[in-house]
Amino acid sequence: MRVRKNIATSDEGFLFNPTTGDSFSTNAIGAEIILLMKKDIPTSEVIDTVCEKYDVDRALFERDLEEFTLQLKGHSILE
Amino acid sequence: MKENKRKIVIAVTALNAIDSPGPGVAVIRSIRECNDFDVRIIGLSYESLEPGLYMHDLVDKTYQIPYPTAGTDALLSRLQYIHEKENLELIIPNFDAELFNFIKLRDTLKKMGIATFMPDLEQFEARDKIKLLDFGKKHGFDVPEDKIIHEFRELAKIEEDFEFPLVVKGKFYDAIIANTMEQAEKAYYKILSKWGLPIIVQEFIKGTEINIAALGDGEGNAISVIPMRKLYITDKGKAWAGITLDDETYIELARKFIQVTKWRGGCELEVMLSNDGKPYIMEVNPRFPAWIYLTAASGQNQPANLVKMALGQKVEPFKDYEVGKIFVRYAWDLITDIREFQKISGNGEL
């Protein structure tokens, strides 16, 4: 789960892919996850951080994260 | 203390800033924005209602010129008249259909003291839609398969070589996607009535459309390359909004085009990035595109650098530009007066 180097991100969840010209908006939690991904930390650490902060069921979050990751890959945001 | 800059007199065509706009107004806007010189802009128009005629903050004076079909003699005679009055130093033609005549007149204009910065006839014709496939094969560019149609019965056989959908194109402008033979026939007649023969039938490439504005120095060097993706497209297929991109593929493609053709002047490559990642050259327009101001806005003012090269200055290739710069076109009701309209319609000058 690595965000492509050239992807521009903002704290508000705006993403811009300068290769394709596509831009996307995520909600606040999406923005937080992408900022974590940009730190190049293992996926397990992203899951730990979010689960600890938001008291969310781990299995449920893992499923949601997988879906989110697939979307990001589909839009060439992730490598 | 105010610096005294020499005033360069530049004539520019294609002032039709309409829904399918000519590049003239954007070219003038870019040139005026350059601080290295001062300019007097002479508009050259074909129609009395080209909006640029009435934009007096951009265009100092306009003269009507004869349609390209009138030939080079008529054009030269009109340009001689304009030159006597204005002492032109440079002409920047911006319409595909007029370029042939201007290229033919280049040496004569030069003798008159008027510079141009256009491709030569060989370069101009090599990238012609009708020869694009051969051009691509010769230089190793990906180009869609096509067939040049000179009469209707050739269209009936097109299914032997092409699958639907396919694209039916006019020799200068217009492209219609046809999903069936019936649609192809309809498109054929529509384009025939507007642009005449031949008509080009081209393989349809599915993918993302990218446009590249480039400026060549005539010696094989790309002075500037700016790739843009259309964000909003009108029903005529024109960009109403677009964004600059950062992708070396497009920049290399344009550099290679300019290198192999030794292109002199501005051009626009229309590229389709196929779903399997191949950049197909769909068309090469031999002049600046209507969105050319975006090059100035993103840090590589192509029209201003064309002016410099046309006047004999050495220009170094640009390295950087701003990625993610967006243009959004808009419509604006310019108000003028019947007296102005009368001047250009009656006297051919405004």
Coordinates of C-alpha atoms in Angstrom, one line a residue:
Chain A
M1 CA 0.0 0.0 0.0
R2 CA 2.2 2.8 -1.2
V3 CA 0.8 6.1 -2.5
R4 CA 2.5 7.0 -5.8
K5 CA 5.2 9.5 -5.3
N6 CA 3.7 12.2 -7.6
I7 CA 0.2 12.2 -6.1
A8 CA -0.6 15.5 -4.5
T9 CA -2.7 15.2 -1.3
S10 CA -4.1 17.8 1.0
D11 CA -5.1 17.5 4.7
E12 CA -8.7 18.0 3.6
G13 CA -8.7 14.8 1.5
F14 CA -8.2 16.2 -2.0
L15 CA -6.1 14.1 -4.3
F16 CA -4.6 15.0 -7.6
N17 CA -2.9 12.7 -10.0
P18 CA -0.7 14.9 -12.2
T19 CA -0.1 12.1 -14.7
T20 CA -3.7 11.7 -15.7
G21 CA -5.2 15.0 -14.5
D22 CA -7.7 13.2 -12.3
S23 CA -8.7 14.6 -9.0
F24 CA -10.7 13.1 -6.1
S25 CA -12.1 14.0 -2.8
T26 CA -12.3 11.7 0.2
N27 CA -14.0 12.2 3.5
A28 CA -12.1 13.1 6.6
I29 CA -11.3 9.5 7.6
G30 CA -10.2 8.7 4.0
A31 CA -7.9 11.7 4.2
E32 CA -6.4 10.5 7.4
I33 CA -5.8 7.0 6.0
I34 CA -4.1 8.4 3.0
L35 CA -1.8 10.6 5.1
L36 CA -0.9 7.4 7.1
M37 CA -0.2 5.5 3.8
K38 CA 2.0 8.3 2.7
K39 CA 4.3 7.6 5.7
D40 CA 5.2 4.3 4.1
I41 CA 4.3 2.3 7.2
P42 CA 3.1 -1.3 7.1
T43 CA -0.6 -1.8 6.6
S44 CA -0.9 -3.4 10.0
E45 CA 0.3 -0.1 11.5
V46 CA -2.3 1.9 9.6
I47 CA -5.0 -0.5 11.0
D48 CA -3.6 -0.3 14.5
T49 CA -3.6 3.5 14.4
V50 CA -7.1 3.9 13.1
C51 CA -8.6 1.2 15.3
E52 CA -7.0 2.7 18.4
K53 CA -8.1 6.2 17.6
Y54 CA -11.7 5.4 16.7
D55 CA -12.5 2.3 18.7
V56 CA -13.7 0.5 15.6
D57 CA -14.0 -3.3 15.1
R58 CA -10.8 -4.5 13.6
A59 CA -12.3 -7.0 11.2
L60 CA -14.8 -4.5 10.0
F61 CA -12.1 -1.9 9.4
E62 CA -9.9 -4.3 7.6
R63 CA -12.7 -5.1 5.2
D64 CA -13.4 -1.4 4.6
L65 CA -9.7 -0.6 4.2
E66 CA -9.4 -3.4 1.6
E67 CA -12.3 -1.9 -0.4
F68 CA -10.9 1.6 -0.1
T69 CA -7.5 0.4 -1.2
L70 CA -9.0 -1.3 -4.3
Q71 CA -10.6 2.0 -5.2
L72 CA -7.4 3.9 -4.8
K73 CA -5.5 1.3 -7.0
G74 CA -8.2 1.5 -9.6
H75 CA -7.6 5.3 -9.8
S76 CA -3.8 4.8 -9.9
I77 CA -3.4 6.6 -6.6
L78 CA -1.6 3.5 -5.1
E79 CA 1.3 1.7 -6.7
Chain B
M1 CA 12.3 55.2 -14.8
K2 CA 10.2 53.6 -17.5
E3 CA 12.1 51.3 -19.8
N4 CA 11.7 52.1 -23.5
K5 CA 11.0 48.9 -25.3
R6 CA 10.8 48.7 -29.1
K7 CA 7.3 48.3 -30.4
I8 CA 7.0 45.3 -32.6
V9 CA 4.2 45.2 -35.2
I10 CA 2.7 41.8 -35.3
A11 CA -0.3 40.6 -37.5
V12 CA -2.3 37.7 -36.1
T13 CA -5.2 35.7 -37.7
A14 CA -7.9 33.5 -36.2
L15 CA -9.7 36.1 -34.1
N16 CA -12.8 33.9 -34.0
A17 CA -13.0 33.4 -30.3
I18 CA -16.3 31.5 -30.6
D19 CA -17.6 28.1 -29.3
S20 CA -15.2 26.4 -31.6
P21 CA -12.5 29.0 -31.2
G22 CA -9.5 30.0 -33.3
P23 CA -6.3 30.5 -31.4
G24 CA -5.7 34.2 -32.4
V25 CA -7.0 35.9 -29.3
A26 CA -5.1 33.5 -27.0
V27 CA -1.9 34.0 -29.0
I28 CA -2.3 37.8 -28.7
R29 CA -3.0 37.5 -25.0
S30 CA 0.1 35.5 -24.5
I31 CA 2.3 37.9 -26.5
R32 CA 1.0 40.9 -24.7
E33 CA 1.8 39.3 -21.4
C34 CA 5.5 39.0 -22.2
N35 CA 7.5 41.8 -20.6
D36 CA 10.4 41.5 -23.0
F37 CA 8.8 43.6 -25.8
D38 CA 6.1 46.0 -26.5
V39 CA 3.7 45.2 -29.4
R40 CA 1.2 46.7 -31.8
I41 CA -1.2 44.0 -32.8
I42 CA -2.8 44.0 -36.2
G43 CA -5.7 41.6 -36.5
L44 CA -6.3 39.8 -39.8
S45 CA -9.9 38.7 -40.1
Y46 CA -12.2 36.8 -42.5
E47 CA -15.6 37.6 -41.1
S48 CA -17.1 40.8 -39.6
L49 CA -18.2 39.1 -36.5
E50 CA -15.0 37.5 -35.3
P51 CA -15.0 38.6 -31.6
G52 CA -11.3 39.5 -31.5
L53 CA -12.0 42.4 -33.9
Y54 CA -13.9 44.2 -31.2
M55 CA -11.4 43.5 -28.4
H56 CA -9.6 46.8 -28.6
D57 CA -7.5 46.2 -25.5
L58 CA -5.9 43.2 -27.3
V59 CA -6.1 44.2 -31.0
D60 CA -5.0 47.7 -32.1
K61 CA -6.3 47.6 -35.7
T62 CA -8.0 44.9 -37.9
Y63 CA -8.0 44.4 -41.6
Q64 CA -10.1 41.8 -43.4
I65 CA -8.1 39.5 -45.7
P66 CA -9.5 37.3 -48.6
Y67 CA -10.5 33.7 -47.9
P68 CA -7.8 31.1 -48.5
T69 CA -9.7 29.9 -51.6
A70 CA -9.0 33.3 -53.3
G71 CA -5.4 32.2 -53.6
T72 CA -1.9 33.6 -52.9
D73 CA -2.1 36.6 -55.3
A74 CA -5.2 38.0 -53.6
L75 CA -3.7 37.5 -50.2
L76 CA -0.4 39.0 -51.2
S77 CA -2.0 42.1 -52.7
R78 CA -4.0 42.6 -49.5
L79 CA -0.9 42.1 -47.3
Q80 CA 1.0 44.6 -49.4
Y81 CA -1.7 47.2 -48.7
I82 CA -1.7 46.4 -45.0
H83 CA 2.1 46.5 -44.8
E84 CA 2.2 50.0 -46.4
K85 CA 0.0 51.3 -43.7
E86 CA 1.3 49.3 -40.7
N87 CA 4.9 48.3 -41.5
L88 CA 4.4 44.7 -40.4
E89 CA 7.4 42.9 -38.8
L90 CA 5.8 39.5 -38.2
I91 CA 2.7 37.6 -39.3
I92 CA 1.5 34.7 -37.2
P93 CA -1.2 32.7 -39.1
N94 CA -3.3 30.4 -36.9
F95 CA -5.7 28.6 -39.2
D96 CA -5.0 25.3 -40.8
A97 CA -6.7 26.3 -44.0
E98 CA -4.7 29.5 -44.6
L99 CA -1.3 28.1 -43.8
F100 CA -0.6 26.7 -47.3
N101 CA -1.0 30.2 -48.8
F102 CA 1.2 31.8 -46.1
I103 CA 3.9 29.2 -46.5
K104 CA 3.9 29.8 -50.2
L105 CA 4.3 33.5 -49.6
R106 CA 7.0 33.1 -47.0
D107 CA 10.0 34.2 -49.2
T108 CA 8.1 37.1 -50.7
L109 CA 7.1 38.3 -47.2
K110 CA 10.7 38.0 -46.1
K111 CA 11.8 40.2 -49.0
M112 CA 9.2 42.7 -47.9
G113 CA 10.7 42.7 -44.4
I114 CA 7.9 40.6 -42.8
A115 CA 9.1 37.6 -40.7
T116 CA 7.1 34.4 -40.2
F117 CA 7.9 31.3 -38.2
M118 CA 6.0 28.5 -39.8
P119 CA 6.9 24.9 -40.9
D120 CA 8.1 24.6 -44.5
L121 CA 5.8 23.0 -47.1
E122 CA 7.4 19.6 -46.7
Q123 CA 6.9 19.6 -42.9
F124 CA 3.4 20.9 -43.3
E125 CA 2.4 18.2 -45.7
A126 CA 4.1 15.3 -44.0
R127 CA 1.8 15.6 -41.0
D128 CA -1.3 16.1 -43.1
K129 CA -4.2 13.9 -42.0
I130 CA -4.2 12.2 -45.3
K131 CA -0.5 11.2 -44.9
L132 CA -0.5 10.7 -41.1
L133 CA -0.4 6.9 -41.3
D134 CA 2.7 6.9 -43.6
F135 CA 4.3 9.5 -41.4
G136 CA 3.8 7.4 -38.3
K137 CA 5.1 4.3 -39.9
K138 CA 8.2 6.1 -41.3
H139 CA 9.2 7.6 -37.9
G140 CA 8.0 4.9 -35.5
F141 CA 5.0 6.7 -34.0
D142 CA 1.8 4.8 -33.1
V143 CA -0.9 6.1 -35.4
P144 CA -4.4 4.6 -36.0
E145 CA -5.0 2.8 -39.2
D146 CA -6.9 4.8 -41.8
K147 CA -8.2 4.8 -45.3
I148 CA -8.6 7.9 -47.5
I149 CA -11.9 7.9 -49.3
H150 CA -12.3 9.7 -52.6
E151 CA -15.7 8.6 -53.6
F152 CA -18.8 7.1 -51.9
R153 CA -18.5 3.6 -53.2
E154 CA -15.1 3.2 -51.4
L155 CA -17.0 3.8 -48.2
A156 CA -19.3 0.8 -48.9
K157 CA -16.2 -1.5 -48.8
I158 CA -14.9 0.0 -45.5
E159 CA -16.2 -2.9 -43.5
E160 CA -13.6 -5.2 -45.1
D161 CA -10.8 -3.3 -43.4
F162 CA -12.3 -1.7 -40.3
E163 CA -14.5 -2.7 -37.4
F164 CA -17.1 -0.4 -35.9
P165 CA -17.0 2.0 -34.2
L166 CA -14.8 4.0 -36.6
V167 CA -14.1 7.7 -37.1
V168 CA -15.1 9.7 -40.2
K169 CA -13.0 12.8 -40.5
G170 CA -12.8 15.9 -42.8
K171 CA -9.6 16.9 -44.4
F172 CA -9.3 20.1 -42.3
Y173 CA -11.8 19.8 -39.5
D174 CA -14.5 17.6 -38.0
A175 CA -14.6 14.1 -36.8
I176 CA -17.7 11.9 -36.3
I177 CA -17.7 8.5 -34.5
A178 CA -19.8 6.0 -36.5
N179 CA -21.1 2.9 -34.8
T180 CA -22.9 1.4 -37.9
M181 CA -22.6 1.6 -41.6
E182 CA -25.7 3.8 -41.7
Q183 CA -24.0 6.3 -39.3
A184 CA -20.8 6.2 -41.4
E185 CA -22.7 7.1 -44.5
K186 CA -24.5 9.9 -42.8
A187 CA -21.2 11.2 -41.4
Y188 CA -19.6 11.0 -44.9
Y189 CA -22.3 13.2 -46.5
K190 CA -22.2 15.7 -43.6
I191 CA -18.5 16.1 -43.8
L192 CA -18.5 16.1 -47.6
S193 CA -20.9 19.0 -47.7
K194 CA -18.7 21.0 -45.4
W195 CA -15.1 20.2 -46.3
G196 CA -15.3 18.3 -49.6
L197 CA -13.1 15.3 -50.5
P198 CA -11.1 13.4 -49.6
I199 CA -12.6 12.0 -46.4
I200 CA -10.6 10.0 -43.9
V201 CA -11.9 6.9 -42.2
Q202 CA -9.9 6.1 -39.2
E203 CA -9.6 3.3 -36.7
F204 CA -11.3 4.2 -33.4
I205 CA -8.9 4.1 -30.4
K206 CA -10.5 3.9 -27.0
G207 CA -8.7 5.7 -24.3
T208 CA -7.9 9.1 -22.8
E209 CA -7.5 12.1 -25.0
I210 CA -4.4 14.2 -24.3
N211 CA -3.4 17.4 -26.2
I212 CA 0.1 18.6 -26.4
A213 CA 1.1 22.2 -27.4
A214 CA 4.7 22.3 -28.7
L215 CA 7.1 24.9 -30.1
G216 CA 10.0 23.8 -32.4
D217 CA 12.9 26.0 -33.4
G218 CA 13.2 24.5 -36.9
E219 CA 16.5 22.8 -36.1
G220 CA 15.0 19.8 -34.3
N221 CA 14.8 21.3 -30.8
A222 CA 11.6 21.4 -28.8
I223 CA 11.7 24.8 -27.1
S224 CA 8.5 24.1 -25.2
V225 CA 6.2 21.1 -24.6
I226 CA 3.0 21.3 -22.5
P227 CA 0.6 18.4 -22.2
M228 CA -3.0 19.0 -21.3
R229 CA -6.0 16.9 -20.6
K230 CA -9.4 18.2 -21.4
L231 CA -11.6 18.3 -18.3
Y232 CA -14.7 19.5 -20.0
I233 CA -15.5 19.0 -23.7
T234 CA -18.2 20.8 -25.7
D235 CA -20.5 19.1 -28.1
K236 CA -18.1 20.1 -30.9
G237 CA -15.3 18.2 -29.1
K238 CA -13.5 21.3 -28.0
A239 CA -11.9 21.8 -24.6
W240 CA -13.9 24.1 -22.4
A241 CA -11.6 23.3 -19.5
G242 CA -8.3 21.6 -19.2
I243 CA -5.4 20.9 -16.9
T244 CA -1.6 20.6 -17.4
L245 CA -0.1 17.1 -16.9
D246 CA 3.2 15.7 -15.7
D247 CA 4.0 12.7 -17.8
E248 CA 7.4 12.2 -19.5
T249 CA 5.7 10.0 -22.1
Y250 CA 4.0 12.9 -23.8
I251 CA 6.9 15.2 -23.5
E252 CA 9.2 12.6 -25.1
L253 CA 6.6 12.0 -27.8
A254 CA 6.4 15.7 -28.7
R255 CA 10.2 16.1 -28.6
K256 CA 10.6 13.2 -31.0
F257 CA 8.0 14.6 -33.3
I258 CA 9.8 18.0 -33.4
Q259 CA 13.2 16.3 -33.8
V260 CA 12.3 14.1 -36.7
T261 CA 10.3 16.8 -38.5
K262 CA 12.6 19.7 -37.5
W263 CA 9.4 21.5 -36.9
R264 CA 9.5 25.3 -37.1
G265 CA 6.8 27.1 -35.1
G266 CA 3.9 26.0 -33.0
C267 CA 1.9 22.8 -33.3
E268 CA -0.6 20.7 -31.4
L269 CA -0.4 16.9 -31.1
E270 CA -3.7 15.3 -30.5
V271 CA -2.9 12.0 -28.7
M272 CA -5.1 9.2 -27.5
L273 CA -3.6 7.2 -24.7
S274 CA -5.1 3.7 -25.3
N275 CA -6.3 1.6 -22.5
D276 CA -3.1 -0.5 -22.8
G277 CA -1.0 2.6 -22.4
K278 CA 0.1 3.4 -26.0
P279 CA 0.1 7.0 -27.0
Y280 CA -1.4 7.2 -30.5
I281 CA -1.0 10.4 -32.5
M282 CA -4.5 11.0 -33.8
E283 CA -3.7 14.3 -35.5
V284 CA -1.0 17.0 -35.8
N285 CA -2.3 20.5 -36.0
P286 CA 0.3 22.7 -37.7
R287 CA -0.4 25.8 -35.5
F288 CA -1.0 26.7 -31.9
P289 CA -4.2 25.4 -30.3
A290 CA -6.9 27.7 -29.0
W291 CA -5.9 26.8 -25.4
I292 CA -2.3 28.1 -26.0
Y293 CA -2.6 30.7 -23.3
L294 CA -2.3 27.8 -20.8
T295 CA 1.3 27.5 -21.9
A296 CA 1.9 31.1 -20.8
A297 CA 0.0 30.6 -17.6
S298 CA 2.0 27.5 -16.7
G299 CA 5.4 29.1 -17.3
Q300 CA 6.3 28.4 -20.9
N301 CA 4.9 31.3 -23.0
Q302 CA 5.0 29.6 -26.5
P303 CA 3.6 32.5 -28.6
A304 CA 6.1 35.0 -27.0
N305 CA 9.0 32.7 -27.7
L306 CA 7.8 32.2 -31.3
V307 CA 8.0 36.0 -31.7
K308 CA 11.5 36.0 -30.3
M309 CA 12.7 33.2 -32.6
A310 CA 10.9 34.8 -35.6
L311 CA 12.9 38.0 -35.0
G312 CA 16.2 36.1 -34.9
Q313 CA 16.7 35.7 -31.2
K314 CA 18.2 32.5 -29.8
V315 CA 15.8 30.8 -27.3
E316 CA 16.8 28.1 -24.9
P317 CA 14.4 25.1 -24.4
F318 CA 12.3 25.4 -21.3
K319 CA 12.7 22.9 -18.5
D320 CA 9.9 23.4 -16.1
Y321 CA 6.2 24.3 -16.0
E322 CA 3.5 24.3 -13.5
V323 CA 1.6 21.0 -13.3
G324 CA -2.1 21.1 -12.3
K325 CA -2.7 24.5 -13.9
I326 CA -6.3 24.7 -15.1
F327 CA -8.0 26.8 -17.7
V328 CA -11.8 27.3 -17.7
R329 CA -13.1 29.0 -20.9
Y330 CA -16.1 31.2 -20.6
A331 CA -18.6 33.0 -22.8
W332 CA -18.9 36.8 -22.6
D333 CA -21.2 39.1 -24.4
L334 CA -19.0 41.8 -25.8
I335 CA -21.0 44.9 -26.6
T336 CA -20.1 47.0 -29.6
D337 CA -21.7 49.5 -31.9
I338 CA -23.3 49.4 -35.3
R339 CA -20.6 52.0 -36.4
E340 CA -17.9 49.6 -35.6
F341 CA -19.6 46.8 -37.5
Q342 CA -20.2 49.1 -40.4
K343 CA -16.5 50.0 -40.6
I344 CA -15.3 46.5 -40.8
S345 CA -18.1 45.3 -43.1
G346 CA -18.0 48.3 -45.4
N347 CA -14.3 49.3 -45.4
G348 CA -12.7 46.0 -44.4
E349 CA -10.8 47.8 -41.6
L350 CA -11.5 48.6 -38.0

